[in-house]
Coordinates of C-alpha atoms in Angstrom, one line a residue:
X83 CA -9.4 -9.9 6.8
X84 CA -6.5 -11.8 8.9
X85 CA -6.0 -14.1 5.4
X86 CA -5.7 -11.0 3.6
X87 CA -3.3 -9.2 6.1
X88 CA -1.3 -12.2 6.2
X89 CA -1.1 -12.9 2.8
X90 CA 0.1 -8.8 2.1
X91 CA 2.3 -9.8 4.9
X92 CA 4.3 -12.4 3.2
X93 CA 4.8 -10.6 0.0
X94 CA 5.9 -7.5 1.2
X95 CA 8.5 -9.4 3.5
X96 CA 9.8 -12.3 0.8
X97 CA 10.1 -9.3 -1.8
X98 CA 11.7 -7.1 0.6
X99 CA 14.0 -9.7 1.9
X100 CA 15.4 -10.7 -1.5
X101 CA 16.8 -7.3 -2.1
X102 CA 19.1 -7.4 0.6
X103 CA 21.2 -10.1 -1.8
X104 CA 22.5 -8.4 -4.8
X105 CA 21.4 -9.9 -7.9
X106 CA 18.7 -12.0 -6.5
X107 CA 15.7 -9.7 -7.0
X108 CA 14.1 -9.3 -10.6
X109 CA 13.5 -5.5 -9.2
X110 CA 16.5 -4.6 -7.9
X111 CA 17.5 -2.6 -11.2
X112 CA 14.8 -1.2 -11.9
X113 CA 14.0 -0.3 -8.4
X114 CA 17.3 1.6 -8.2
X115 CA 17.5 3.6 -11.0
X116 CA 14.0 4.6 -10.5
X117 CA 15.4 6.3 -6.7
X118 CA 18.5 7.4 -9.0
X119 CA 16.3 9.1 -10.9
X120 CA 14.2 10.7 -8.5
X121 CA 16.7 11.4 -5.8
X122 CA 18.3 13.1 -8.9
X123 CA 20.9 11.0 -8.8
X124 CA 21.9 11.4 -5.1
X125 CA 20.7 8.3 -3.4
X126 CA 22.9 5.4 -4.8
X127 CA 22.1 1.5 -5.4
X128 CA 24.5 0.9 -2.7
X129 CA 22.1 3.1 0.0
X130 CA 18.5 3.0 -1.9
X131 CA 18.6 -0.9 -2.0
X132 CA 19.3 -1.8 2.0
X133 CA 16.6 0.8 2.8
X134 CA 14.0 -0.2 0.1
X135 CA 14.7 -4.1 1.8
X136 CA 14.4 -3.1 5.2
X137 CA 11.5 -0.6 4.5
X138 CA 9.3 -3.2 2.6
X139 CA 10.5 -6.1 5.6
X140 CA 8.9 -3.8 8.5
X141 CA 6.1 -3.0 6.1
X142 CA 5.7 -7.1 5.4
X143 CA 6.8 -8.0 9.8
X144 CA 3.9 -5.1 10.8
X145 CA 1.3 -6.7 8.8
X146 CA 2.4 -10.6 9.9
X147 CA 2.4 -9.5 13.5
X148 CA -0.7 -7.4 13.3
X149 CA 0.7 -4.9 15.9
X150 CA 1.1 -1.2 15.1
X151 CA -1.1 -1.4 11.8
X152 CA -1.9 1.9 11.3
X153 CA 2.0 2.9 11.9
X154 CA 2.9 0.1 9.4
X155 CA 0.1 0.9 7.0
X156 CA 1.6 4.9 6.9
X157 CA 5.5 2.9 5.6
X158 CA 2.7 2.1 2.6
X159 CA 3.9 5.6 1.2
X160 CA 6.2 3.7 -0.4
X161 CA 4.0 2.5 -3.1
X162 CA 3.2 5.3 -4.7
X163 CA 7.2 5.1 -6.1
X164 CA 6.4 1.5 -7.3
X165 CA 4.4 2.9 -10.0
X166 CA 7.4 5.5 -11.2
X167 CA 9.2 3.1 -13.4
X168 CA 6.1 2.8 -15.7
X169 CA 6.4 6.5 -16.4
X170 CA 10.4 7.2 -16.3
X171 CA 11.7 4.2 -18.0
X172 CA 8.4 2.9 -20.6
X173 CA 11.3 1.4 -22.4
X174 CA 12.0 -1.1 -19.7
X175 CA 8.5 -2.0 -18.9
X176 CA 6.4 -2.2 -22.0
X177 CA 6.5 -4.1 -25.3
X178 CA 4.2 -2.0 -26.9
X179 CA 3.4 1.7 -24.4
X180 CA 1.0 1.9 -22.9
X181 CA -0.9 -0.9 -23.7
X182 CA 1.2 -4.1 -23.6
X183 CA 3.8 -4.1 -20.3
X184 CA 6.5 -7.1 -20.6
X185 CA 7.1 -9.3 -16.9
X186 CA 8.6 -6.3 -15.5
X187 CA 5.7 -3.8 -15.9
X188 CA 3.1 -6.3 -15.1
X189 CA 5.6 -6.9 -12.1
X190 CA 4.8 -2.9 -11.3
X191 CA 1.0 -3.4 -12.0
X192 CA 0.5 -5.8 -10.0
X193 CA 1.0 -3.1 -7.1
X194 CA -2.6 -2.0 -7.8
X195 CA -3.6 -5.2 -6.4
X196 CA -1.3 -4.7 -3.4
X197 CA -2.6 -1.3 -2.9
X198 CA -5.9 -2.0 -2.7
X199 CA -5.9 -5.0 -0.1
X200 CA -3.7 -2.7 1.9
X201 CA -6.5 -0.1 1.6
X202 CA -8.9 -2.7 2.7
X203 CA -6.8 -3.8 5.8
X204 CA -6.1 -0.1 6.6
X205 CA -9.8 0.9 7.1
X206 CA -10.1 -2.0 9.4
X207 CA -7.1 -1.4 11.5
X208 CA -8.3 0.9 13.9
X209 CA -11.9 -1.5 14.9
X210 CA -13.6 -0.4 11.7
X211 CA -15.9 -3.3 10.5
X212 CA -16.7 -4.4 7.0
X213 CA -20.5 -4.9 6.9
X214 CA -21.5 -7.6 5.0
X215 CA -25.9 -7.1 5.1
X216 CA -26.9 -4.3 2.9
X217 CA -29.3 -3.5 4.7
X218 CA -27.5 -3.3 7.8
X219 CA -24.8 -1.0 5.6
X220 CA -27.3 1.5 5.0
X221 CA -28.7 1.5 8.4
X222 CA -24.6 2.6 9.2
X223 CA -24.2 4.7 6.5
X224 CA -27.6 6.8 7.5
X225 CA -26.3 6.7 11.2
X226 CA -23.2 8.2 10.2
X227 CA -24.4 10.9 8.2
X228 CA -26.7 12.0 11.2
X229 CA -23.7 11.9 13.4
X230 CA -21.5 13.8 11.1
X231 CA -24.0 16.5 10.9
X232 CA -24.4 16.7 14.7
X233 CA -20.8 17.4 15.0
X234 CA -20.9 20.4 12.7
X235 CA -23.5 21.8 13.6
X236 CA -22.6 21.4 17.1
X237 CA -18.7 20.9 17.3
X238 CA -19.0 17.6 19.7
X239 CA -20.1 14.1 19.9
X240 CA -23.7 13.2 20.0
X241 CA -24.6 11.0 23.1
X242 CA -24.7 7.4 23.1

């Protein structure tokens, strides 16, 4: 799980830190026009790119540190935009829509990956455990089910 974190860690902060010099990311473009588009047209290249840096560098620091994960985890909105270009400019990121995306959409897919190893570290960040035994998983599943039920049927915590 640290691997993982670390490894989410680095991207987020090497991609994020390329975009505060012009020119040097492959995204930068299509990252901008894609907050043109959706800010309809109010949010600029010259704002959207410092933020979009600095936003994916505290994302990419929170997850190296390890400190305030589920606060950094939440900055993870942001992904939900990476996807946007697929949709709003096809042109840009496919060969052949939507079956074939050239380097710049599979740049954009690649999020999915990102996305889900975020999920993973998220629903450990606050002392949840991944549970490795299947039996011992269905023992935990069963036990939480009872517990749920105990609260709503009787709106508190069952005793330990």
């Amino acid at each position: 799980m640290t691997l993982l974190r670390l490894a989410l860690g680095v991207v987020f902060l090497w991609f994020g830190a390329q975009k505060f010099f012009p020119g040097v990311s492959v995204a930068q473009d299509l990252a901008t026009d894609t907050i043109s588009v959706l800010t309809l047209g109010t949010v600029g290249p010259q704002v959207s790119l410092p933020v979009l840096a600095t936003w994916e560098c505290l994302i990419g620091l929170g997850l190296l540190s390890g400190r305030f994960l589920p606060a950094t985890l939440l900055l993870l909105v942001q992904m939900a935009g990476t996807f946007a270009p697929l949709i709003l400019f096809p042109g840009e990121t496919f060969k052949i829509v939507p079956w074939v995306p050239n380097l710049e959409g599979q740049y954009i897919i690649k999020n999915l990956v990102l996305a889900a190893a975020a999920l993973v570290v998220g629903a450990t960040a606050r002392g949840g455990k991944l549970i490795y035994d299947a039996q011992a998983a269905e023992v935990a599943e069963h036990t939480q089910a009872l517990h749920e039920r105990f609260r709503r049927r009787f709106h508190q915590e069952p005793e330990e």
